[in-house]
Protein backbone atom coordinates (compact mmCIF):
# COMPACT_ATOMS: atom_id res chain seq x y z
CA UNK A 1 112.43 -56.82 11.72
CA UNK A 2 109.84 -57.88 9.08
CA UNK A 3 106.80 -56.74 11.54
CA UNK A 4 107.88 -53.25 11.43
CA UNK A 5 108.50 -52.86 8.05
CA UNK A 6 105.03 -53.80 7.50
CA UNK A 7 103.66 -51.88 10.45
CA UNK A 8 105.43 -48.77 9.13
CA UNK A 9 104.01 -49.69 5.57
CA UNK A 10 100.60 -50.12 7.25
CA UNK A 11 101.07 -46.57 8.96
CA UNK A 12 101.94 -45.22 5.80
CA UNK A 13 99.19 -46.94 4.00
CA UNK A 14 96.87 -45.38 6.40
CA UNK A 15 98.27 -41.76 6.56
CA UNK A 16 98.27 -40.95 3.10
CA UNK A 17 94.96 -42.83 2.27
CA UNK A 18 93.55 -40.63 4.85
CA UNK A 19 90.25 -37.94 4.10
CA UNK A 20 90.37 -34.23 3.74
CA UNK A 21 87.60 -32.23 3.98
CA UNK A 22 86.37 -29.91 0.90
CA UNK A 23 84.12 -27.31 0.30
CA UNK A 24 81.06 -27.88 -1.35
CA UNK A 25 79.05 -25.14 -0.60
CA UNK A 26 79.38 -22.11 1.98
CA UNK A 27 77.15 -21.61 4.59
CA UNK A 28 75.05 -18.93 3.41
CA UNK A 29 72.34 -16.46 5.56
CA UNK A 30 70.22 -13.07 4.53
CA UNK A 31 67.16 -11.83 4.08
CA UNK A 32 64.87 -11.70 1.65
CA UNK A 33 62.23 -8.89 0.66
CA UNK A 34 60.36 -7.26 -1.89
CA UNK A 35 60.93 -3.67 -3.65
CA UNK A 36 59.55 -2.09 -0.69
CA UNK A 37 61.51 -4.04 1.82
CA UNK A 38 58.90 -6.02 3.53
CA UNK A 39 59.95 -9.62 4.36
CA UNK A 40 58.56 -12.25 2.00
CA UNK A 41 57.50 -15.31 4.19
CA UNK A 42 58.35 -18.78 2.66
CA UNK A 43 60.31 -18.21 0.00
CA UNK A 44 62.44 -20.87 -1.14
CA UNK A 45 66.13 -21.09 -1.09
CA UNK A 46 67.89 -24.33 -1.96
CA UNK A 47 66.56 -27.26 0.76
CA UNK A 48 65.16 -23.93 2.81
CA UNK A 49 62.56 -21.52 3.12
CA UNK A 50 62.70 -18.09 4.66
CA UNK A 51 60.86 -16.95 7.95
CA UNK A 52 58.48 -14.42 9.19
CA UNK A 53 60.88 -11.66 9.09
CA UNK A 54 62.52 -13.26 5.80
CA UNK A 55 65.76 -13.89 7.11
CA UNK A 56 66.99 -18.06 5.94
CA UNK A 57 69.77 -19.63 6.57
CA UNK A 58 71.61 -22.78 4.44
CA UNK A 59 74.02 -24.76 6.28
CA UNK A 60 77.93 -25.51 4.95
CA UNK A 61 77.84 -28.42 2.51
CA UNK A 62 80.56 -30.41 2.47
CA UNK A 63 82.72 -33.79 1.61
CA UNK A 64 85.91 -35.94 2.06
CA UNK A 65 88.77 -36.58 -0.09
CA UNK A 66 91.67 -39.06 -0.13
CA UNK A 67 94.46 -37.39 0.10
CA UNK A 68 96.60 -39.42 -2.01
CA UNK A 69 94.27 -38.37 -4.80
CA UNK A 70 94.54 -34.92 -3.82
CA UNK A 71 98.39 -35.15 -3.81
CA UNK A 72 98.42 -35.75 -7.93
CA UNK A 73 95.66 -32.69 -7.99
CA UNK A 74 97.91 -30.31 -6.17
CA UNK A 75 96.06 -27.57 -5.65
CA UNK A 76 92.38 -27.17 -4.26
CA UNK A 77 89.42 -27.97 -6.28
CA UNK A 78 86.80 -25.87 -7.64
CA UNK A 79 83.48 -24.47 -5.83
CA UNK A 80 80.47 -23.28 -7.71
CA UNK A 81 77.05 -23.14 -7.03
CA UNK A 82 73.66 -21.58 -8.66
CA UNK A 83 71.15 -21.52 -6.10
CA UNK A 84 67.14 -20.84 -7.21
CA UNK A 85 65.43 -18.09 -4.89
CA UNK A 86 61.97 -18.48 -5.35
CA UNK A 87 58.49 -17.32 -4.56
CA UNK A 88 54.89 -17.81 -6.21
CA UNK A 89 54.16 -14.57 -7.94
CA UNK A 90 57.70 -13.30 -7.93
CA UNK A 91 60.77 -13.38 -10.60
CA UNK A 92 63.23 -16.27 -9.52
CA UNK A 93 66.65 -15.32 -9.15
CA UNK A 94 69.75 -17.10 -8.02
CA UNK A 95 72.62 -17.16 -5.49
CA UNK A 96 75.49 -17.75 -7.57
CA UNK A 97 79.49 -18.05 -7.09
CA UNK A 98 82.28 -19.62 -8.36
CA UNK A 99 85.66 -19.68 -7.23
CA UNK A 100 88.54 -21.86 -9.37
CA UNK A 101 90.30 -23.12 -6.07
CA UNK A 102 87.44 -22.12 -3.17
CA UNK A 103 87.05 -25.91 -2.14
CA UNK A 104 90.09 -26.08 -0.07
CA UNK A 105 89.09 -23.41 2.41
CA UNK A 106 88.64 -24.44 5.85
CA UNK A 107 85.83 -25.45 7.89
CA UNK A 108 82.85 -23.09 8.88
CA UNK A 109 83.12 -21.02 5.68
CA UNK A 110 80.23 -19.02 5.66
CA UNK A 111 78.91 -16.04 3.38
CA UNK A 112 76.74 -13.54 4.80
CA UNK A 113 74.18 -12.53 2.05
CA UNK A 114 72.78 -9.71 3.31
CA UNK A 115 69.40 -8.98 1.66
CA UNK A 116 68.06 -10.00 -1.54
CA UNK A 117 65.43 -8.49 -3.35
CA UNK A 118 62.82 -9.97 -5.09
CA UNK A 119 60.29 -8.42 -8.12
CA UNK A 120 56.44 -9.28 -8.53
CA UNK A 121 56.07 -10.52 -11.87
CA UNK A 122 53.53 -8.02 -13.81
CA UNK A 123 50.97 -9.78 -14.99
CA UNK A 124 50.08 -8.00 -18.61
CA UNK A 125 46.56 -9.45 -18.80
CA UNK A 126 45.51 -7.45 -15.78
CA UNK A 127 47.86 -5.14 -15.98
CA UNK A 128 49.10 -5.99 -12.20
């Protein structure tokens, strides 16, 4: 009788020490290009760069929580992310979102960013 009381503690043990996967960052995919809508080559974005027709991709970031710890949270935990888009001779901007309770959404979360534009910075020197 002892042995499965501690096998079912052992099960239980297990079961609610057990990971669940959060979000950390959605996959995210566009294009980038300038005021006149030609594809800039090599821009960066994040770990990434864009290619010859401008279009990047960033894959789904994510990790593992205990679920026990999750179970005094309640609810799911926050996502946010400000992500630099960046090329020599242009203005930086960023890919940014935040969502209170985004990380508990599901596996393959992605975000399709369509197309991002990107300024030349003027140069007032030259006047370019």
């Amino acid at each position: 009788m002892t042995s499965n009381k501690t096998i079912t503690i052992a099960v239980l043990l297990v079961t609610l020490s057990s990971c669940i996967s959060r979000l950390e960052q959605h996959a995210l995919y566009g294009t980038v290009v300038n005021i006149q809508k030609h594809p800039i080559v090599n821009c960066s974005i994040g770990e990434t760069t864009t290619d010859s027709s401008g279009y990047f991709y960033l894959p789904e970031k994510r990790y593992n929580q205990f679920l026990l710890s999750e179970l005094f949270i309640m609810e799911a935990p926050p996502i946010a992310y400000n992500i630099p888009v960046k090329k020599e001779g242009y203005k930086t901007t960023y890919i940014s979102f935040i969502n209170p309770r985004g990380g508990g959404t599901k596996k393959g979360a992605s975000r399709n960013l369509d197309t991002i534009y990107l300024k030349k910075k003027i140069n007032y020197r030259t006047n370019e």
